[in-house]
């Protein structure tokens, strides 16, 4: 719900509730469809073989019904209680994740970029729920989420590359490990100019550039070490740094937005 909190405008609890509920239902639907499609492959991977479908704790029919019902409920609730833009993004997220990304994982490394688009949509949903539109600030926030996913996922995929290879997934870490590390570094560095755009758009105060650069620098250093020597030690370090990076960065955005709003009010 960071997108909702960062977007301009007053918070309405009812809208926040239905946005959170609808987004959660859409995510449940996308994940249910994903696991329904990938059951034979999940059973081959140590990371996913304990999922309900992979260990026959749930029937495929029940999983499919759950995916359909949560998808319909999620999109409908967003349409009825939030706005059409947010509902459309929720539907797009389900289709992209289950219908495009899941299928592409066994075909081409481009799946990683499609998956990053999927991960960038939730903050757009939060922004759209608060404002009813997708202004430049929403797209920058979505771009930050898009870029963050490459150091996060590429480092994880490198650690699990043997699993992905065994299941037949066309991941960069399996087919082109050097590119996998370069892409992680490239998008780690992209975080610097993307964060610098938030003060330009008036979303945060200028000091955010300094604070965000410190946080981004740590992840970039980890990404550089992973690129320099792609090995499990460095991939795990980058992965855990990315896990810490995202919540810290989002908290900084919200804090600097608060200070920017206070400053704007005092100047009125």
PDB file of N, CA, C and O in Angstrom, residues 110-177:
ATOM      1  N   UNK A 110      13.411 -13.357 -21.395  1.00  0.00           N
ATOM      2  CA  UNK A 110      12.608 -12.126 -21.338  1.00  0.00           C
ATOM      3  C   UNK A 110      11.555 -12.215 -20.241  1.00  0.00           C
ATOM      4  O   UNK A 110      11.017 -11.201 -19.792  1.00  0.00           O
ATOM      5  N   UNK A 111      11.263 -13.415 -19.767  1.00  0.00           N
ATOM      6  CA  UNK A 111      10.281 -13.585 -18.691  1.00  0.00           C
ATOM      7  C   UNK A 111      10.608 -12.728 -17.479  1.00  0.00           C
ATOM      8  O   UNK A 111       9.698 -12.269 -16.779  1.00  0.00           O
ATOM      9  N   UNK A 112      11.910 -12.497 -17.228  1.00  0.00           N
ATOM     10  CA  UNK A 112      12.286 -11.713 -16.045  1.00  0.00           C
ATOM     11  C   UNK A 112      11.796 -10.277 -16.151  1.00  0.00           C
ATOM     12  O   UNK A 112      11.342  -9.694 -15.164  1.00  0.00           O
ATOM     13  N   UNK A 113      11.865  -9.697 -17.348  1.00  0.00           N
ATOM     14  CA  UNK A 113      11.383  -8.333 -17.544  1.00  0.00           C
ATOM     15  C   UNK A 113       9.866  -8.260 -17.426  1.00  0.00           C
ATOM     16  O   UNK A 113       9.335  -7.321 -16.851  1.00  0.00           O
ATOM     17  N   UNK A 114       9.180  -9.276 -17.928  1.00  0.00           N
ATOM     18  CA  UNK A 114       7.720  -9.322 -17.785  1.00  0.00           C
ATOM     19  C   UNK A 114       7.345  -9.459 -16.311  1.00  0.00           C
ATOM     20  O   UNK A 114       6.430  -8.793 -15.822  1.00  0.00           O
ATOM     21  N   UNK A 115       8.058 -10.307 -15.590  1.00  0.00           N
ATOM     22  CA  UNK A 115       7.799 -10.463 -14.164  1.00  0.00           C
ATOM     23  C   UNK A 115       8.040  -9.178 -13.394  1.00  0.00           C
ATOM     24  O   UNK A 115       7.333  -8.876 -12.423  1.00  0.00           O
ATOM     25  N   UNK A 116       9.029  -8.390 -13.831  1.00  0.00           N
ATOM     26  CA  UNK A 116       9.298  -7.113 -13.166  1.00  0.00           C
ATOM     27  C   UNK A 116       8.164  -6.119 -13.407  1.00  0.00           C
ATOM     28  O   UNK A 116       7.842  -5.311 -12.528  1.00  0.00           O
ATOM     29  N   UNK A 117       7.539  -6.172 -14.588  1.00  0.00           N
ATOM     30  CA  UNK A 117       6.368  -5.327 -14.847  1.00  0.00           C
ATOM     31  C   UNK A 117       5.240  -5.700 -13.892  1.00  0.00           C
ATOM     32  O   UNK A 117       4.566  -4.838 -13.325  1.00  0.00           O
ATOM     33  N   UNK A 118       5.047  -7.003 -13.698  1.00  0.00           N
ATOM     34  CA  UNK A 118       4.021  -7.475 -12.759  1.00  0.00           C
ATOM     35  C   UNK A 118       4.268  -6.909 -11.368  1.00  0.00           C
ATOM     36  O   UNK A 118       3.351  -6.429 -10.693  1.00  0.00           O
ATOM     37  N   UNK A 119       5.512  -6.939 -10.927  1.00  0.00           N
ATOM     38  CA  UNK A 119       5.845  -6.427  -9.603  1.00  0.00           C
ATOM     39  C   UNK A 119       5.729  -4.927  -9.474  1.00  0.00           C
ATOM     40  O   UNK A 119       5.585  -4.395  -8.362  1.00  0.00           O
ATOM     41  N   UNK A 120       5.779  -4.224 -10.610  1.00  0.00           N
ATOM     42  CA  UNK A 120       5.669  -2.762 -10.587  1.00  0.00           C
ATOM     43  C   UNK A 120       4.229  -2.279 -10.556  1.00  0.00           C
ATOM     44  O   UNK A 120       3.977  -1.103 -10.280  1.00  0.00           O
ATOM     45  N   UNK A 121       3.277  -3.158 -10.838  1.00  0.00           N
ATOM     46  CA  UNK A 121       1.874  -2.740 -10.926  1.00  0.00           C
ATOM     47  C   UNK A 121       1.237  -2.411  -9.570  1.00  0.00           C
ATOM     48  O   UNK A 121       0.479  -1.435  -9.473  1.00  0.00           O
ATOM     49  N   UNK A 122       1.481  -3.165  -8.485  1.00  0.00           N
ATOM     50  CA  UNK A 122       0.821  -2.842  -7.211  1.00  0.00           C
ATOM     51  C   UNK A 122       0.975  -1.400  -6.733  1.00  0.00           C
ATOM     52  O   UNK A 122      -0.011  -0.804  -6.292  1.00  0.00           O
ATOM     53  N   UNK A 123       2.182  -0.777  -6.784  1.00  0.00           N
ATOM     54  CA  UNK A 123       2.242   0.634  -6.380  1.00  0.00           C
ATOM     55  C   UNK A 123       1.434   1.545  -7.296  1.00  0.00           C
ATOM     56  O   UNK A 123       0.898   2.563  -6.850  1.00  0.00           O
ATOM     57  N   UNK A 124       1.328   1.186  -8.581  1.00  0.00           N
ATOM     58  CA  UNK A 124       0.468   1.943  -9.487  1.00  0.00           C
ATOM     59  C   UNK A 124      -0.992   1.830  -9.052  1.00  0.00           C
ATOM     60  O   UNK A 124      -1.759   2.797  -9.125  1.00  0.00           O
ATOM     61  N   UNK A 125      -1.374   0.648  -8.587  1.00  0.00           N
ATOM     62  CA  UNK A 125      -2.740   0.442  -8.101  1.00  0.00           C
ATOM     63  C   UNK A 125      -3.024   1.318  -6.884  1.00  0.00           C
ATOM     64  O   UNK A 125      -4.088   1.923  -6.771  1.00  0.00           O
ATOM     65  N   UNK A 126      -2.062   1.376  -5.972  1.00  0.00           N
ATOM     66  CA  UNK A 126      -2.245   2.206  -4.791  1.00  0.00           C
ATOM     67  C   UNK A 126      -2.367   3.677  -5.141  1.00  0.00           C
ATOM     68  O   UNK A 126      -3.226   4.393  -4.605  1.00  0.00           O
ATOM     69  N   UNK A 127      -1.528   4.139  -6.058  1.00  0.00           N
ATOM     70  CA  UNK A 127      -1.576   5.538  -6.497  1.00  0.00           C
ATOM     71  C   UNK A 127      -2.911   5.835  -7.186  1.00  0.00           C
ATOM     72  O   UNK A 127      -3.543   6.857  -6.917  1.00  0.00           O
ATOM     73  N   UNK A 128      -3.313   4.935  -8.087  1.00  0.00           N
ATOM     74  CA  UNK A 128      -4.571   5.124  -8.806  1.00  0.00           C
ATOM     75  C   UNK A 128      -5.761   5.113  -7.853  1.00  0.00           C
ATOM     76  O   UNK A 128      -6.741   5.850  -8.054  1.00  0.00           O
ATOM     77  N   UNK A 129      -5.697   4.297  -6.814  1.00  0.00           N
ATOM     78  CA  UNK A 129      -6.780   4.253  -5.834  1.00  0.00           C
ATOM     79  C   UNK A 129      -6.913   5.580  -5.095  1.00  0.00           C
ATOM     80  O   UNK A 129      -8.023   6.021  -4.778  1.00  0.00           O
ATOM     81  N   UNK A 130      -5.789   6.223  -4.830  1.00  0.00           N
ATOM     82  CA  UNK A 130      -5.805   7.485  -4.086  1.00  0.00           C
ATOM     83  C   UNK A 130      -6.193   8.673  -4.950  1.00  0.00           C
ATOM     84  O   UNK A 130      -6.827   9.613  -4.469  1.00  0.00           O
ATOM     85  N   UNK A 131      -5.812   8.634  -6.224  1.00  0.00           N
ATOM     86  CA  UNK A 131      -5.991   9.816  -7.079  1.00  0.00           C
ATOM     87  C   UNK A 131      -6.939   9.613  -8.253  1.00  0.00           C
ATOM     88  O   UNK A 131      -7.414  10.577  -8.842  1.00  0.00           O
ATOM     89  N   UNK A 132      -7.168   8.363  -8.626  1.00  0.00           N
ATOM     90  CA  UNK A 132      -8.000   8.080  -9.789  1.00  0.00           C
ATOM     91  C   UNK A 132      -7.265   8.194 -11.105  1.00  0.00           C
ATOM     92  O   UNK A 132      -7.840   7.969 -12.173  1.00  0.00           O
ATOM     93  N   UNK A 133      -5.996   8.557 -11.073  1.00  0.00           N
ATOM     94  CA  UNK A 133      -5.193   8.726 -12.292  1.00  0.00           C
ATOM     95  C   UNK A 133      -3.804   8.121 -12.085  1.00  0.00           C
ATOM     96  O   UNK A 133      -3.445   7.725 -10.972  1.00  0.00           O
ATOM     97  N   UNK A 134      -3.029   8.110 -13.166  1.00  0.00           N
ATOM     98  CA  UNK A 134      -1.636   7.682 -13.104  1.00  0.00           C
ATOM     99  C   UNK A 134      -0.768   8.839 -13.582  1.00  0.00           C
ATOM    100  O   UNK A 134      -0.420   8.935 -14.756  1.00  0.00           O
ATOM    101  N   UNK A 135      -0.433   9.726 -12.676  1.00  0.00           N
ATOM    102  CA  UNK A 135       0.380  10.898 -12.983  1.00  0.00           C
ATOM    103  C   UNK A 135       1.859  10.498 -13.026  1.00  0.00           C
ATOM    104  O   UNK A 135       2.208   9.354 -12.709  1.00  0.00           O
ATOM    105  N   UNK A 136       2.759  11.407 -13.416  1.00  0.00           N
ATOM    106  CA  UNK A 136       4.184  11.057 -13.512  1.00  0.00           C
ATOM    107  C   UNK A 136       4.763  10.446 -12.242  1.00  0.00           C
ATOM    108  O   UNK A 136       5.623   9.554 -12.316  1.00  0.00           O
ATOM    109  N   UNK A 137       4.321  10.900 -11.082  1.00  0.00           N
ATOM    110  CA  UNK A 137       4.827  10.336  -9.841  1.00  0.00           C
ATOM    111  C   UNK A 137       4.542   8.849  -9.718  1.00  0.00           C
ATOM    112  O   UNK A 137       5.364   8.076  -9.198  1.00  0.00           O
ATOM    113  N   UNK A 138       3.382   8.425 -10.200  1.00  0.00           N
ATOM    114  CA  UNK A 138       3.027   7.005 -10.161  1.00  0.00           C
ATOM    115  C   UNK A 138       3.980   6.188 -11.020  1.00  0.00           C
ATOM    116  O   UNK A 138       4.434   5.106 -10.617  1.00  0.00           O
ATOM    117  N   UNK A 139       4.300   6.715 -12.202  1.00  0.00           N
ATOM    118  CA  UNK A 139       5.171   5.975 -13.105  1.00  0.00           C
ATOM    119  C   UNK A 139       6.597   5.894 -12.569  1.00  0.00           C
ATOM    120  O   UNK A 139       7.283   4.873 -12.752  1.00  0.00           O
ATOM    121  N   UNK A 140       7.062   6.945 -11.906  1.00  0.00           N
ATOM    122  CA  UNK A 140       8.401   6.892 -11.307  1.00  0.00           C
ATOM    123  C   UNK A 140       8.430   5.869 -10.176  1.00  0.00           C
ATOM    124  O   UNK A 140       9.378   5.079 -10.056  1.00  0.00           O
ATOM    125  N   UNK A 141       7.380   5.864  -9.362  1.00  0.00           N
ATOM    126  CA  UNK A 141       7.306   4.887  -8.274  1.00  0.00           C
ATOM    127  C   UNK A 141       7.267   3.468  -8.839  1.00  0.00           C
ATOM    128  O   UNK A 141       7.939   2.561  -8.335  1.00  0.00           O
ATOM    129  N   UNK A 142       6.490   3.270  -9.900  1.00  0.00           N
ATOM    130  CA  UNK A 142       6.450   1.963 -10.542  1.00  0.00           C
ATOM    131  C   UNK A 142       7.797   1.586 -11.137  1.00  0.00           C
ATOM    132  O   UNK A 142       8.217   0.424 -11.075  1.00  0.00           O
ATOM    133  N   UNK A 143       8.506   2.567 -11.709  1.00  0.00           N
ATOM    134  CA  UNK A 143       9.826   2.309 -12.282  1.00  0.00           C
ATOM    135  C   UNK A 143      10.830   1.909 -11.205  1.00  0.00           C
ATOM    136  O   UNK A 143      11.704   1.063 -11.433  1.00  0.00           O
ATOM    137  N   UNK A 144      10.720   2.510 -10.021  1.00  0.00           N
ATOM    138  CA  UNK A 144      11.592   2.135  -8.907  1.00  0.00           C
ATOM    139  C   UNK A 144      11.354   0.671  -8.526  1.00  0.00           C
ATOM    140  O   UNK A 144      12.293  -0.105  -8.324  1.00  0.00           O
ATOM    141  N   UNK A 145      10.073   0.287  -8.449  1.00  0.00           N
ATOM    142  CA  UNK A 145       9.755  -1.102  -8.126  1.00  0.00           C
ATOM    143  C   UNK A 145      10.222  -2.044  -9.233  1.00  0.00           C
ATOM    144  O   UNK A 145      10.691  -3.159  -8.960  1.00  0.00           O
ATOM    145  N   UNK A 146      10.092  -1.611 -10.475  1.00  0.00           N
ATOM    146  CA  UNK A 146      10.546  -2.412 -11.615  1.00  0.00           C
ATOM    147  C   UNK A 146      12.049  -2.658 -11.523  1.00  0.00           C
ATOM    148  O   UNK A 146      12.521  -3.791 -11.648  1.00  0.00           O
ATOM    149  N   UNK A 147      12.813  -1.600 -11.300  1.00  0.00           N
ATOM    150  CA  UNK A 147      14.273  -1.722 -11.262  1.00  0.00           C
ATOM    151  C   UNK A 147      14.736  -2.559 -10.069  1.00  0.00           C
ATOM    152  O   UNK A 147      15.674  -3.368 -10.190  1.00  0.00           O
ATOM    153  N   UNK A 148      14.092  -2.386  -8.924  1.00  0.00           N
ATOM    154  CA  UNK A 148      14.509  -3.103  -7.703  1.00  0.00           C
ATOM    155  C   UNK A 148      14.448  -4.618  -7.879  1.00  0.00           C
ATOM    156  O   UNK A 148      15.242  -5.361  -7.299  1.00  0.00           O
ATOM    157  N   UNK A 149      13.525  -5.083  -8.688  1.00  0.00           N
ATOM    158  CA  UNK A 149      13.307  -6.525  -8.783  1.00  0.00           C
ATOM    159  C   UNK A 149      14.459  -7.277  -9.447  1.00  0.00           C
ATOM    160  O   UNK A 149      14.632  -8.472  -9.226  1.00  0.00           O
ATOM    161  N   UNK A 150      15.280  -6.582 -10.230  1.00  0.00           N
ATOM    162  CA  UNK A 150      16.380  -7.281 -10.902  1.00  0.00           C
ATOM    163  C   UNK A 150      17.503  -7.671  -9.945  1.00  0.00           C
ATOM    164  O   UNK A 150      17.936  -8.832  -9.963  1.00  0.00           O
ATOM    165  N   UNK A 151      18.005  -6.783  -9.107  1.00  0.00           N
ATOM    166  CA  UNK A 151      18.981  -7.265  -8.115  1.00  0.00           C
ATOM    167  C   UNK A 151      18.370  -8.272  -7.150  1.00  0.00           C
ATOM    168  O   UNK A 151      19.040  -9.219  -6.728  1.00  0.00           O
ATOM    169  N   UNK A 152      17.081  -8.086  -6.845  1.00  0.00           N
ATOM    170  CA  UNK A 152      16.415  -8.996  -5.912  1.00  0.00           C
ATOM    171  C   UNK A 152      16.254 -10.391  -6.523  1.00  0.00           C
ATOM    172  O   UNK A 152      16.702 -11.395  -5.950  1.00  0.00           O
ATOM    173  N   UNK A 153      15.614 -10.455  -7.694  1.00  0.00           N
ATOM    174  CA  UNK A 153      15.313 -11.767  -8.276  1.00  0.00           C
ATOM    175  C   UNK A 153      16.536 -12.416  -8.909  1.00  0.00           C
ATOM    176  O   UNK A 153      16.719 -13.634  -8.798  1.00  0.00           O
ATOM    177  N   UNK A 154      17.379 -11.635  -9.589  1.00  0.00           N
ATOM    178  CA  UNK A 154      18.531 -12.244 -10.257  1.00  0.00           C
ATOM    179  C   UNK A 154      19.494 -12.881  -9.268  1.00  0.00           C
ATOM    180  O   UNK A 154      20.110 -13.909  -9.565  1.00  0.00           O
ATOM    181  N   UNK A 155      19.626 -12.278  -8.098  1.00  0.00           N
ATOM    182  CA  UNK A 155      20.489 -12.883  -7.083  1.00  0.00           C
ATOM    183  C   UNK A 155      19.868 -14.164  -6.534  1.00  0.00           C
ATOM    184  O   UNK A 155      20.560 -15.164  -6.329  1.00  0.00           O
ATOM    185  N   UNK A 156      18.550 -14.146  -6.334  1.00  0.00           N
ATOM    186  CA  UNK A 156      17.861 -15.361  -5.877  1.00  0.00           C
ATOM    187  C   UNK A 156      17.949 -16.452  -6.940  1.00  0.00           C
ATOM    188  O   UNK A 156      18.224 -17.620  -6.624  1.00  0.00           O
ATOM    189  N   UNK A 157      17.706 -16.082  -8.200  1.00  0.00           N
ATOM    190  CA  UNK A 157      17.725 -17.063  -9.285  1.00  0.00           C
ATOM    191  C   UNK A 157      19.105 -17.692  -9.453  1.00  0.00           C
ATOM    192  O   UNK A 157      19.214 -18.867  -9.818  1.00  0.00           O
ATOM    193  N   UNK A 158      20.168 -16.923  -9.184  1.00  0.00           N
ATOM    194  CA  UNK A 158      21.511 -17.492  -9.283  1.00  0.00           C
ATOM    195  C   UNK A 158      21.728 -18.550  -8.204  1.00  0.00           C
ATOM    196  O   UNK A 158      22.276 -19.620  -8.471  1.00  0.00           O
ATOM    197  N   UNK A 159      21.263 -18.253  -7.006  1.00  0.00           N
ATOM    198  CA  UNK A 159      21.407 -19.220  -5.913  1.00  0.00           C
ATOM    199  C   UNK A 159      20.632 -20.501  -6.210  1.00  0.00           C
ATOM    200  O   UNK A 159      21.064 -21.600  -5.846  1.00  0.00           O
ATOM    201  N   UNK A 160      19.492 -20.355  -6.888  1.00  0.00           N
ATOM    202  CA  UNK A 160      18.612 -21.504  -7.169  1.00  0.00           C
ATOM    203  C   UNK A 160      18.748 -22.006  -8.607  1.00  0.00           C
ATOM    204  O   UNK A 160      17.855 -22.705  -9.098  1.00  0.00           O
ATOM    205  N   UNK A 161      19.833 -21.653  -9.274  1.00  0.00           N
ATOM    206  CA  UNK A 161      19.923 -21.954 -10.706  1.00  0.00           C
ATOM    207  C   UNK A 161      19.874 -23.456 -10.991  1.00  0.00           C
ATOM    208  O   UNK A 161      19.354 -23.878 -12.033  1.00  0.00           O
ATOM    209  N   UNK A 162      20.393 -24.282 -10.118  1.00  0.00           N
ATOM    210  CA  UNK A 162      20.343 -25.731 -10.333  1.00  0.00           C
ATOM    211  C   UNK A 162      18.898 -26.225 -10.321  1.00  0.00           C
ATOM    212  O   UNK A 162      18.513 -27.071 -11.141  1.00  0.00           O
ATOM    213  N   UNK A 163      18.104 -25.687  -9.403  1.00  0.00           N
ATOM    214  CA  UNK A 163      16.682 -26.030  -9.337  1.00  0.00           C
ATOM    215  C   UNK A 163      15.952 -25.600 -10.604  1.00  0.00           C
ATOM    216  O   UNK A 163      15.153 -26.353 -11.168  1.00  0.00           O
ATOM    217  N   UNK A 164      16.187 -24.371 -11.024  1.00  0.00           N
ATOM    218  CA  UNK A 164      15.529 -23.865 -12.231  1.00  0.00           C
ATOM    219  C   UNK A 164      15.930 -24.691 -13.457  1.00  0.00           C
ATOM    220  O   UNK A 164      15.099 -24.986 -14.322  1.00  0.00           O
ATOM    221  N   UNK A 165      17.185 -25.059 -13.541  1.00  0.00           N
ATOM    222  CA  UNK A 165      17.655 -25.854 -14.675  1.00  0.00           C
ATOM    223  C   UNK A 165      16.992 -27.223 -14.692  1.00  0.00           C
ATOM    224  O   UNK A 165      16.564 -27.712 -15.749  1.00  0.00           O
ATOM    225  N   UNK A 166      16.886 -27.840 -13.526  1.00  0.00           N
ATOM    226  CA  UNK A 166      16.279 -29.169 -13.434  1.00  0.00           C
ATOM    227  C   UNK A 166      14.820 -29.151 -13.870  1.00  0.00           C
ATOM    228  O   UNK A 166      14.328 -30.099 -14.495  1.00  0.00           O
ATOM    229  N   UNK A 167      14.114 -28.053 -13.559  1.00  0.00           N
ATOM    230  CA  UNK A 167      12.700 -27.944 -13.912  1.00  0.00           C
ATOM    231  C   UNK A 167      12.486 -27.414 -15.329  1.00  0.00           C
ATOM    232  O   UNK A 167      11.353 -27.310 -15.790  1.00  0.00           O
ATOM    233  N   UNK A 168      13.570 -27.056 -16.032  1.00  0.00           N
ATOM    234  CA  UNK A 168      13.446 -26.623 -17.422  1.00  0.00           C
ATOM    235  C   UNK A 168      13.094 -25.169 -17.619  1.00  0.00           C
ATOM    236  O   UNK A 168      12.586 -24.793 -18.688  1.00  0.00           O
ATOM    237  N   UNK A 169      13.378 -24.312 -16.611  1.00  0.00           N
ATOM    238  CA  UNK A 169      13.060 -22.886 -16.733  1.00  0.00           C
ATOM    239  C   UNK A 169      14.201 -22.142 -17.432  1.00  0.00           C
ATOM    240  O   UNK A 169      15.375 -22.356 -17.138  1.00  0.00           O
ATOM    241  N   UNK A 170      13.829 -21.246 -18.345  1.00  0.00           N
ATOM    242  CA  UNK A 170      14.809 -20.468 -19.111  1.00  0.00           C
ATOM    243  C   UNK A 170      15.103 -19.164 -18.367  1.00  0.00           C
ATOM    244  O   UNK A 170      14.639 -18.091 -18.744  1.00  0.00           O
ATOM    245  N   UNK A 171      15.885 -19.273 -17.324  1.00  0.00           N
ATOM    246  CA  UNK A 171      16.259 -18.116 -16.538  1.00  0.00           C
ATOM    247  C   UNK A 171      17.650 -17.628 -16.941  1.00  0.00           C
ATOM    248  O   UNK A 171      18.502 -18.417 -17.344  1.00  0.00           O
ATOM    249  N   UNK A 172      17.875 -16.318 -16.809  1.00  0.00           N
ATOM    250  CA  UNK A 172      19.197 -15.774 -17.114  1.00  0.00           C
ATOM    251  C   UNK A 172      20.290 -16.462 -16.307  1.00  0.00           C
ATOM    252  O   UNK A 172      21.395 -16.685 -16.801  1.00  0.00           O
ATOM    253  N   UNK A 173      19.985 -16.780 -15.053  1.00  0.00           N
ATOM    254  CA  UNK A 173      20.991 -17.401 -14.186  1.00  0.00           C
ATOM    255  C   UNK A 173      21.392 -18.782 -14.689  1.00  0.00           C
ATOM    256  O   UNK A 173      22.484 -19.264 -14.380  1.00  0.00           O
ATOM    257  N   UNK A 174      20.523 -19.413 -15.494  1.00  0.00           N
ATOM    258  CA  UNK A 174      20.800 -20.746 -16.031  1.00  0.00           C
ATOM    259  C   UNK A 174      21.471 -20.650 -17.396  1.00  0.00           C
ATOM    260  O   UNK A 174      22.501 -21.278 -17.640  1.00  0.00           O
ATOM    261  N   UNK A 175      20.898 -19.861 -18.296  1.00  0.00           N
ATOM    262  CA  UNK A 175      21.370 -19.822 -19.685  1.00  0.00           C
ATOM    263  C   UNK A 175      22.468 -18.786 -19.919  1.00  0.00           C
ATOM    264  O   UNK A 175      23.327 -18.982 -20.769  1.00  0.00           O
ATOM    265  N   UNK A 176      22.422 -17.666 -19.170  1.00  0.00           N
ATOM    266  CA  UNK A 176      23.412 -16.602 -19.373  1.00  0.00           C
ATOM    267  C   UNK A 176      23.772 -15.986 -18.011  1.00  0.00           C
ATOM    268  O   UNK A 176      23.365 -14.866 -17.693  1.00  0.00           O
ATOM    269  N   UNK A 177      24.528 -16.701 -17.195  1.00  0.00           N
ATOM    270  CA  UNK A 177      24.821 -16.238 -15.830  1.00  0.00           C
ATOM    271  C   UNK A 177      25.560 -14.897 -15.767  1.00  0.00           C
ATOM    272  O   UNK A 177      25.339 -14.116 -14.843  1.00  0.00           O
TER     273      UNK A 177
END
